[in-house]
PDB file of C-alpha atoms in Angstrom:
ATOM      1  CA  MET A   1      -1.843  45.784  72.896  1.00 46.00           C
ATOM      2  CA  ASP A   2       1.287  44.266  74.349  1.00 53.00           C
ATOM      3  CA  SER A   3       3.150  46.198  77.038  1.00 52.00           C
ATOM      4  CA  ASN A   4       6.755  47.435  77.006  1.00 55.00           C
ATOM      5  CA  TYR A   5       7.837  48.940  80.303  1.00 56.00           C
ATOM      6  CA  LYS A   6       8.517  52.685  80.504  1.00 65.00           C
ATOM      7  CA  SER A   7       8.432  54.674  83.741  1.00 70.00           C
ATOM      8  CA  TYR A   8       5.459  57.056  84.015  1.00 64.00           C
ATOM      9  CA  ASP A   9       6.283  60.787  83.943  1.00 64.00           C
ATOM     10  CA  HIS A  10       3.412  62.832  85.412  1.00 61.00           C
ATOM     11  CA  VAL A  11       4.773  66.150  84.104  1.00 73.00           C
ATOM     12  CA  ALA A  12       4.957  64.856  80.532  1.00 71.00           C
ATOM     13  CA  SER A  13       1.515  63.332  81.068  1.00 64.00           C
ATOM     14  CA  ALA A  14       0.018  66.741  81.917  1.00 75.00           C
ATOM     15  CA  GLY A  15       1.459  68.158  78.696  1.00 71.00           C
ATOM     16  CA  ARG A  16       0.037  65.340  76.598  1.00 63.00           C
ATOM     17  CA  ILE A  17      -3.411  65.732  78.178  1.00 67.00           C
ATOM     18  CA  LYS A  18      -3.410  69.452  77.348  1.00 72.00           C
ATOM     19  CA  ASP A  19      -2.340  68.790  73.753  1.00 68.00           C
ATOM     20  CA  TYR A  20      -5.025  66.163  73.200  1.00 59.00           C
ATOM     21  CA  LEU A  21      -7.822  68.256  74.683  1.00 66.00           C
ATOM     22  CA  THR A  22      -6.963  71.421  72.718  1.00 71.00           C
ATOM     23  CA  SER A  23      -6.419  69.835  69.294  1.00 68.00           C
ATOM     24  CA  PRO A  24      -8.279  71.713  66.500  1.00 65.00           C
ATOM     25  CA  ARG A  25     -11.680  70.516  65.293  1.00 62.00           C
ATOM     26  CA  GLY A  26     -10.383  70.534  61.724  1.00 57.00           C
ATOM     27  CA  ALA A  27      -8.161  67.566  62.530  1.00 75.00           C
ATOM     28  CA  TYR A  28     -11.265  65.354  62.462  1.00 78.00           C
ATOM     29  CA  GLU A  29     -12.336  64.944  58.844  1.00 81.00           C
ATOM     30  CA  GLU A  30     -15.731  63.941  57.459  1.00 84.00           C
ATOM     31  CA  MET A  31     -15.222  61.100  54.975  1.00 81.00           C
ATOM     32  CA  ASN A  32     -17.421  59.022  52.672  1.00 83.00           C
ATOM     33  CA  SER A  33     -15.582  55.848  53.646  1.00 85.00           C
ATOM     34  CA  LEU A  34     -13.101  54.695  56.266  1.00 85.00           C
ATOM     35  CA  PRO A  35      -9.461  55.348  55.269  1.00 81.00           C
ATOM     36  CA  ASP A  36      -6.560  52.966  55.806  1.00 82.00           C
ATOM     37  CA  ARG A  37      -5.097  52.788  59.300  1.00 80.00           C
ATOM     38  CA  ASP A  38      -1.770  54.276  58.193  1.00 81.00           C
ATOM     39  CA  LYS A  39      -3.475  57.643  57.608  1.00 82.00           C
ATOM     40  CA  LEU A  40      -4.105  57.989  61.332  1.00 81.00           C
ATOM     41  CA  THR A  41      -1.839  59.929  63.693  1.00 76.00           C
ATOM     42  CA  PHE A  42      -2.236  60.807  67.366  1.00 74.00           C
ATOM     43  CA  THR A  43      -3.656  64.200  66.370  1.00 77.00           C
ATOM     44  CA  ASN A  44      -6.276  63.424  63.704  1.00 81.00           C
ATOM     45  CA  GLY A  45      -9.364  61.310  63.160  1.00 82.00           C
ATOM     46  CA  PHE A  46     -11.994  60.463  60.541  1.00 85.00           C
ATOM     47  CA  TYR A  47     -15.813  60.373  60.611  1.00 87.00           C
ATOM     48  CA  ALA A  48     -17.330  57.930  58.120  1.00 87.00           C
ATOM     49  CA  ASN A  49     -20.246  55.589  57.532  1.00 90.00           C
ATOM     50  CA  CYS A  50     -19.506  51.958  58.306  1.00 93.00           C
ATOM     51  CA  SER A  51     -21.129  48.753  59.492  1.00 96.00           C
ATOM     52  CA  ALA A  52     -20.396  46.667  62.560  1.00 96.00           C
ATOM     53  CA  ILE A  53     -21.021  42.964  63.102  1.00 97.00           C
ATOM     54  CA  PHE A  54     -20.845  41.453  66.574  1.00 96.00           C
ATOM     55  CA  VAL A  55     -21.064  37.742  67.423  1.00 95.00           C
ATOM     56  CA  ASP A  56     -21.424  36.590  71.014  1.00 90.00           C
ATOM     57  CA  ILE A  57     -21.926  33.163  72.618  1.00 86.00           C
ATOM     58  CA  ARG A  58     -25.197  32.930  74.523  1.00 80.00           C
ATOM     59  CA  LYS A  59     -24.997  31.870  78.178  1.00 64.00           C
ATOM     60  CA  SER A  60     -21.219  31.604  77.927  1.00 52.00           C
ATOM     61  CA  SER A  61     -20.906  31.871  81.710  1.00 52.00           C
ATOM     62  CA  GLN A  62     -22.490  28.412  81.942  1.00 54.00           C
ATOM     63  CA  LEU A  63     -19.949  26.697  79.679  1.00 56.00           C
ATOM     64  CA  PRO A  64     -17.284  26.194  82.396  1.00 51.00           C
ATOM     65  CA  SER A  65     -19.799  24.071  84.310  1.00 52.00           C
ATOM     66  CA  HIS A  66     -20.118  21.764  81.274  1.00 57.00           C
ATOM     67  CA  TYR A  67     -16.474  21.565  80.182  1.00 54.00           C
ATOM     68  CA  LYS A  68     -13.092  21.381  81.872  1.00 58.00           C
ATOM     69  CA  ARG A  69     -10.538  23.996  80.828  1.00 62.00           C
ATOM     70  CA  PRO A  70      -8.710  22.084  78.045  1.00 76.00           C
ATOM     71  CA  ARG A  71     -11.977  21.262  76.267  1.00 73.00           C
ATOM     72  CA  LEU A  72     -13.333  24.757  76.805  1.00 75.00           C
ATOM     73  CA  ALA A  73     -10.141  26.199  75.299  1.00 79.00           C
ATOM     74  CA  ARG A  74     -10.545  23.980  72.227  1.00 82.00           C
ATOM     75  CA  ILE A  75     -14.126  25.179  71.722  1.00 80.00           C
ATOM     76  CA  TYR A  76     -13.145  28.841  71.984  1.00 80.00           C
ATOM     77  CA  ARG A  77     -10.180  28.409  69.655  1.00 85.00           C
ATOM     78  CA  ALA A  78     -12.321  26.743  66.995  1.00 86.00           C
ATOM     79  CA  TYR A  79     -15.137  29.271  67.361  1.00 88.00           C
ATOM     80  CA  LEU A  80     -12.921  32.372  67.402  1.00 90.00           C
ATOM     81  CA  SER A  81     -10.641  31.108  64.636  1.00 91.00           C
ATOM     82  CA  GLU A  82     -13.486  30.620  62.188  1.00 93.00           C
ATOM     83  CA  LEU A  83     -15.227  33.884  63.021  1.00 93.00           C
ATOM     84  CA  VAL A  84     -11.996  35.775  62.369  1.00 94.00           C
ATOM     85  CA  ALA A  85     -11.589  33.843  59.099  1.00 94.00           C
ATOM     86  CA  ILE A  86     -15.134  34.795  58.037  1.00 95.00           C
ATOM     87  CA  PHE A  87     -14.703  38.481  58.871  1.00 96.00           C
ATOM     88  CA  ASN A  88     -11.274  38.568  57.270  1.00 94.00           C
ATOM     89  CA  GLY A  89     -12.794  37.213  54.054  1.00 94.00           C
ATOM     90  CA  ASP A  90     -14.383  40.588  53.245  1.00 95.00           C
ATOM     91  CA  SER A  91     -11.878  42.981  51.644  1.00 93.00           C
ATOM     92  CA  ASN A  92     -13.747  45.938  53.189  1.00 94.00           C
ATOM     93  CA  THR A  93     -13.162  44.773  56.768  1.00 94.00           C
ATOM     94  CA  ARG A  94     -11.142  47.429  58.583  1.00 91.00           C
ATOM     95  CA  GLU A  95     -10.919  46.029  62.095  1.00 89.00           C
ATOM     96  CA  ILE A  96     -11.410  42.665  63.806  1.00 92.00           C
ATOM     97  CA  ASN A  97     -11.481  42.402  67.574  1.00 89.00           C
ATOM     98  CA  ILE A  98     -11.812  39.545  70.058  1.00 89.00           C
ATOM     99  CA  ALA A  99     -13.275  40.461  73.437  1.00 82.00           C
ATOM    100  CA  GLY A 100     -13.666  37.361  75.609  1.00 77.00           C
ATOM    101  CA  ASP A 101     -16.162  35.084  73.871  1.00 78.00           C
ATOM    102  CA  ALA A 102     -17.302  37.849  71.525  1.00 86.00           C
ATOM    103  CA  THR A 103     -15.808  38.742  68.159  1.00 91.00           C
ATOM    104  CA  TRP A 104     -16.652  41.897  66.247  1.00 93.00           C
ATOM    105  CA  ALA A 105     -15.616  43.653  63.100  1.00 94.00           C
ATOM    106  CA  VAL A 106     -15.914  47.118  61.607  1.00 94.00           C
ATOM    107  CA  VAL A 107     -16.490  47.027  57.867  1.00 95.00           C
ATOM    108  CA  ASN A 108     -16.175  49.886  55.380  1.00 93.00           C
ATOM    109  CA  THR A 109     -19.583  50.158  53.681  1.00 94.00           C
ATOM    110  CA  PRO A 110     -19.779  53.268  51.467  1.00 91.00           C
ATOM    111  CA  LEU A 111     -22.132  51.423  49.070  1.00 92.00           C
ATOM    112  CA  LYS A 112     -25.379  49.584  49.771  1.00 93.00           C
ATOM    113  CA  SER A 113     -23.904  46.495  48.133  1.00 95.00           C
ATOM    114  CA  ASP A 114     -21.214  46.588  50.824  1.00 96.00           C
ATOM    115  CA  VAL A 115     -23.913  46.382  53.507  1.00 97.00           C
ATOM    116  CA  ASP A 116     -25.323  43.311  51.754  1.00 97.00           C
ATOM    117  CA  ALA A 117     -21.828  41.790  51.965  1.00 97.00           C
ATOM    118  CA  VAL A 118     -21.805  42.324  55.747  1.00 97.00           C
ATOM    119  CA  PHE A 119     -25.206  40.636  55.910  1.00 98.00           C
ATOM    120  CA  SER A 120     -23.592  37.667  54.146  1.00 97.00           C
ATOM    121  CA  LEU A 121     -20.905  37.573  56.851  1.00 97.00           C
ATOM    122  CA  GLY A 122     -23.672  37.172  59.441  1.00 96.00           C
ATOM    123  CA  ALA A 123     -25.231  34.328  57.446  1.00 96.00           C
ATOM    124  CA  MET A 124     -21.823  32.613  57.199  1.00 96.00           C
ATOM    125  CA  ALA A 125     -21.275  32.948  60.948  1.00 96.00           C
ATOM    126  CA  ASN A 126     -24.696  31.403  61.591  1.00 96.00           C
ATOM    127  CA  SER A 127     -23.940  28.448  59.304  1.00 94.00           C
ATOM    128  CA  MET A 128     -20.461  28.001  60.760  1.00 93.00           C
ATOM    129  CA  VAL A 129     -21.913  27.503  64.250  1.00 92.00           C
ATOM    130  CA  LYS A 130     -23.991  24.593  62.897  1.00 92.00           C
ATOM    131  CA  VAL A 131     -20.817  22.900  61.647  1.00 91.00           C
ATOM    132  CA  LEU A 132     -19.055  23.616  64.945  1.00 89.00           C
ATOM    133  CA  ASN A 133     -21.897  22.033  66.929  1.00 89.00           C
ATOM    134  CA  TYR A 134     -21.897  18.995  64.637  1.00 90.00           C
ATOM    135  CA  GLU A 135     -18.155  18.479  65.127  1.00 87.00           C
ATOM    136  CA  MET A 136     -18.527  19.017  68.872  1.00 83.00           C
ATOM    137  CA  LYS A 137     -21.233  16.357  69.061  1.00 85.00           C
ATOM    138  CA  LYS A 138     -19.143  13.942  66.996  1.00 88.00           C
ATOM    139  CA  ALA A 139     -16.210  14.479  69.369  1.00 80.00           C
ATOM    140  CA  SER A 140     -18.477  13.860  72.410  1.00 80.00           C
ATOM    141  CA  TYR A 141     -18.777  17.473  73.526  1.00 76.00           C
ATOM    142  CA  GLY A 142     -22.189  17.348  75.167  1.00 71.00           C
ATOM    143  CA  GLN A 143     -23.331  20.972  75.302  1.00 74.00           C
ATOM    144  CA  ALA A 144     -23.953  22.735  71.986  1.00 80.00           C
ATOM    145  CA  ILE A 145     -23.437  26.489  71.736  1.00 82.00           C
ATOM    146  CA  GLU A 146     -25.765  29.222  70.522  1.00 89.00           C
ATOM    147  CA  VAL A 147     -24.773  32.689  69.381  1.00 93.00           C
ATOM    148  CA  GLY A 148     -26.338  36.068  68.876  1.00 94.00           C
ATOM    149  CA  ILE A 149     -25.286  37.932  65.721  1.00 97.00           C
ATOM    150  CA  GLY A 150     -25.875  41.696  65.716  1.00 97.00           C
ATOM    151  CA  MET A 151     -25.370  44.024  62.734  1.00 98.00           C
ATOM    152  CA  SER A 152     -25.669  47.800  62.589  1.00 97.00           C
ATOM    153  CA  TRP A 153     -24.891  50.707  60.255  1.00 96.00           C
ATOM    154  CA  GLY A 154     -23.998  54.305  61.066  1.00 93.00           C
ATOM    155  CA  ARG A 155     -21.246  56.879  61.417  1.00 90.00           C
ATOM    156  CA  ALA A 156     -18.166  56.292  63.540  1.00 88.00           C
ATOM    157  CA  LEU A 157     -15.150  58.335  64.557  1.00 87.00           C
ATOM    158  CA  MET A 158     -11.943  56.456  63.783  1.00 84.00           C
ATOM    159  CA  ILE A 159      -8.945  57.516  65.900  1.00 82.00           C
ATOM    160  CA  LYS A 160      -5.525  56.234  66.868  1.00 79.00           C
ATOM    161  CA  ALA A 161      -5.207  55.825  70.629  1.00 74.00           C
ATOM    162  CA  GLY A 162      -2.346  54.799  72.873  1.00 64.00           C
ATOM    163  CA  HIS A 163       0.893  56.308  74.147  1.00 58.00           C
ATOM    164  CA  SER A 164       2.689  58.332  71.477  1.00 56.00           C
ATOM    165  CA  GLY A 165       6.282  57.214  71.029  1.00 54.00           C
ATOM    166  CA  SER A 166       5.849  53.958  72.929  1.00 49.00           C
ATOM    167  CA  GLY A 167       4.765  51.793  70.008  1.00 50.00           C
ATOM    168  CA  ILE A 168       1.694  50.831  72.056  1.00 53.00           C
ATOM    169  CA  ASN A 169      -1.410  51.968  70.227  1.00 56.00           C
ATOM    170  CA  ASP A 170      -4.576  50.757  68.584  1.00 70.00           C
ATOM    171  CA  VAL A 171      -7.369  52.049  66.361  1.00 79.00           C
ATOM    172  CA  VAL A 172     -10.559  52.900  68.224  1.00 82.00           C
ATOM    173  CA  TYR A 173     -13.993  53.303  66.618  1.00 83.00           C
ATOM    174  CA  MET A 174     -16.197  55.682  68.594  1.00 81.00           C
ATOM    175  CA  GLY A 175     -19.926  56.016  68.051  1.00 82.00           C
ATOM    176  CA  ASP A 176     -23.119  54.058  68.428  1.00 87.00           C
ATOM    177  CA  VAL A 177     -22.493  51.643  65.559  1.00 91.00           C
ATOM    178  CA  VAL A 178     -20.337  49.105  67.463  1.00 89.00           C
ATOM    179  CA  ASN A 179     -22.255  49.446  70.734  1.00 91.00           C
ATOM    180  CA  GLU A 180     -25.531  48.973  68.886  1.00 95.00           C
ATOM    181  CA  ALA A 181     -24.262  45.813  67.171  1.00 95.00           C
ATOM    182  CA  ALA A 182     -23.261  44.425  70.585  1.00 93.00           C
ATOM    183  CA  LYS A 183     -26.704  45.171  72.054  1.00 95.00           C
ATOM    184  CA  LEU A 184     -28.411  43.577  69.059  1.00 96.00           C
ATOM    185  CA  ALA A 185     -26.252  40.447  69.379  1.00 95.00           C
ATOM    186  CA  ASN A 186     -27.448  40.186  72.955  1.00 93.00           C
ATOM    187  CA  HIS A 187     -31.012  39.753  71.644  1.00 94.00           C
ATOM    188  CA  GLY A 188     -30.084  36.921  69.259  1.00 92.00           C
ATOM    189  CA  ASN A 189     -31.206  33.511  70.561  1.00 89.00           C
ATOM    190  CA  SER A 190     -32.201  35.134  73.872  1.00 88.00           C
ATOM    191  CA  ALA A 191     -35.626  33.436  73.728  1.00 85.00           C
ATOM    192  CA  TRP A 192     -37.158  30.501  71.872  1.00 83.00           C
ATOM    193  CA  ASN A 193     -38.834  32.778  69.301  1.00 84.00           C
ATOM    194  CA  ILE A 194     -35.834  35.016  68.563  1.00 90.00           C
ATOM    195  CA  PRO A 195     -33.401  33.759  65.892  1.00 93.00           C
ATOM    196  CA  ALA A 196     -29.658  34.318  65.922  1.00 95.00           C
ATOM    197  CA  ILE A 197     -29.450  37.240  63.489  1.00 97.00           C
ATOM    198  CA  VAL A 198     -30.583  40.687  64.631  1.00 97.00           C
ATOM    199  CA  THR A 199     -30.069  43.974  62.752  1.00 97.00           C
ATOM    200  CA  SER A 200     -30.789  47.629  63.349  1.00 97.00           C
ATOM    201  CA  SER A 201     -33.404  49.474  61.309  1.00 96.00           C
ATOM    202  CA  ASN A 202     -30.683  51.540  59.596  1.00 96.00           C
ATOM    203  CA  PHE A 203     -28.804  48.386  58.607  1.00 97.00           C
ATOM    204  CA  HIS A 204     -32.001  46.780  57.302  1.00 98.00           C
ATOM    205  CA  GLY A 205     -32.844  49.921  55.330  1.00 96.00           C
ATOM    206  CA  ASN A 206     -29.543  49.720  53.461  1.00 96.00           C
ATOM    207  CA  LEU A 207     -30.023  46.103  52.359  1.00 97.00           C
ATOM    208  CA  ASN A 208     -31.368  45.202  48.943  1.00 97.00           C
ATOM    209  CA  GLU A 209     -35.025  44.163  48.751  1.00 96.00           C
ATOM    210  CA  LYS A 210     -34.246  40.450  48.577  1.00 96.00           C
ATOM    211  CA  ASN A 211     -32.175  40.530  51.773  1.00 97.00           C
ATOM    212  CA  GLN A 212     -34.736  42.723  53.528  1.00 97.00           C
ATOM    213  CA  GLU A 213     -37.345  40.024  52.954  1.00 96.00           C
ATOM    214  CA  PHE A 214     -35.315  37.544  55.017  1.00 96.00           C
ATOM    215  CA  LEU A 215     -35.893  39.652  58.127  1.00 97.00           C
ATOM    216  CA  THR A 216     -38.958  40.408  60.249  1.00 96.00           C
ATOM    217  CA  TYR A 217     -39.473  43.487  62.380  1.00 96.00           C
ATOM    218  CA  ASP A 218     -39.565  42.896  66.135  1.00 95.00           C
ATOM    219  CA  TYR A 219     -41.877  45.576  67.549  1.00 94.00           C
ATOM    220  CA  VAL A 220     -40.949  44.766  71.131  1.00 92.00           C
ATOM    221  CA  ARG A 221     -37.207  45.294  70.671  1.00 93.00           C
ATOM    222  CA  GLY A 222     -37.258  47.740  67.757  1.00 94.00           C
ATOM    223  CA  CYS A 223     -35.030  45.672  65.469  1.00 96.00           C
ATOM    224  CA  TYR A 224     -35.134  43.123  62.651  1.00 97.00           C
ATOM    225  CA  THR A 225     -34.538  39.394  63.150  1.00 96.00           C
ATOM    226  CA  GLY A 226     -34.131  36.354  60.937  1.00 95.00           C
ATOM    227  CA  SER A 227     -32.828  32.790  60.635  1.00 93.00           C
ATOM    228  CA  VAL A 228     -30.478  33.511  57.736  1.00 94.00           C
ATOM    229  CA  VAL A 229     -27.828  31.043  56.542  1.00 95.00           C
ATOM    230  CA  ASN A 230     -25.263  30.746  53.774  1.00 94.00           C
ATOM    231  CA  LEU A 231     -26.596  28.479  51.008  1.00 95.00           C
ATOM    232  CA  ALA A 232     -23.245  26.987  49.965  1.00 95.00           C
ATOM    233  CA  MET A 233     -22.360  26.191  53.567  1.00 93.00           C
ATOM    234  CA  GLU A 234     -25.806  24.704  54.193  1.00 93.00           C
ATOM    235  CA  GLU A 235     -25.506  22.453  51.138  1.00 94.00           C
ATOM    236  CA  TRP A 236     -22.089  21.280  52.341  1.00 93.00           C
ATOM    237  CA  TYR A 237     -23.544  20.674  55.816  1.00 91.00           C
ATOM    238  CA  GLU A 238     -26.394  18.564  54.431  1.00 92.00           C
ATOM    239  CA  GLU A 239     -23.958  16.441  52.406  1.00 91.00           C
ATOM    240  CA  ASN A 240     -21.259  16.020  55.048  1.00 90.00           C
ATOM    241  CA  CYS A 241     -22.742  16.479  58.502  1.00 85.00           C
ATOM    242  CA  LYS A 242     -25.530  13.905  58.668  1.00 75.00           C
TER     243      LYS A 242
END
């Protein structure tokens, strides 16, 4: 959210706080799927099932010791650009956010087939990182990157938040689904025997049988993990990145 200066009025602020805290419960509707953003106001909200995918660079705090700022900026731009492009390629994606070196998306998944499509986004992200590392090596960037890719499914409360009348606002998704995806991403590639892709049990349970077979249950962490890639991207990689 960009800022646009307006002096703070504490009296008006007290009135807004009271209005927000006493809004009727009926303003928050139970839905089967996430509605479009334009249906949101500062006084309503929607509960719906959705999926979240979260991709985070492992050991990102160590990257500045390997690269000077211009090179580090190029890596982040390439990485973030292509993750956004992947997430934006699903017509059910409702929200894409960049938070430092992490990128996450909320995807409308009223059908099980929609959850499979989110799983495909994770596979694409995993394959994209292979291409990124190949191009980095070819351009003499010494340190390759690894990512954790977390995916979860559940209900979220979708609200519009910001300062009414200021033009400064954003859509916020409240609930465990995004937080869980972030925690799962933190497991990905965190040890030699943990692959990049990690999903919740609820997400795994909504996948078709074929996709479920790509994942193995991790009894220690209570999640599913797998080294899943996109076949078309892998074929291209084998033909062009050797």
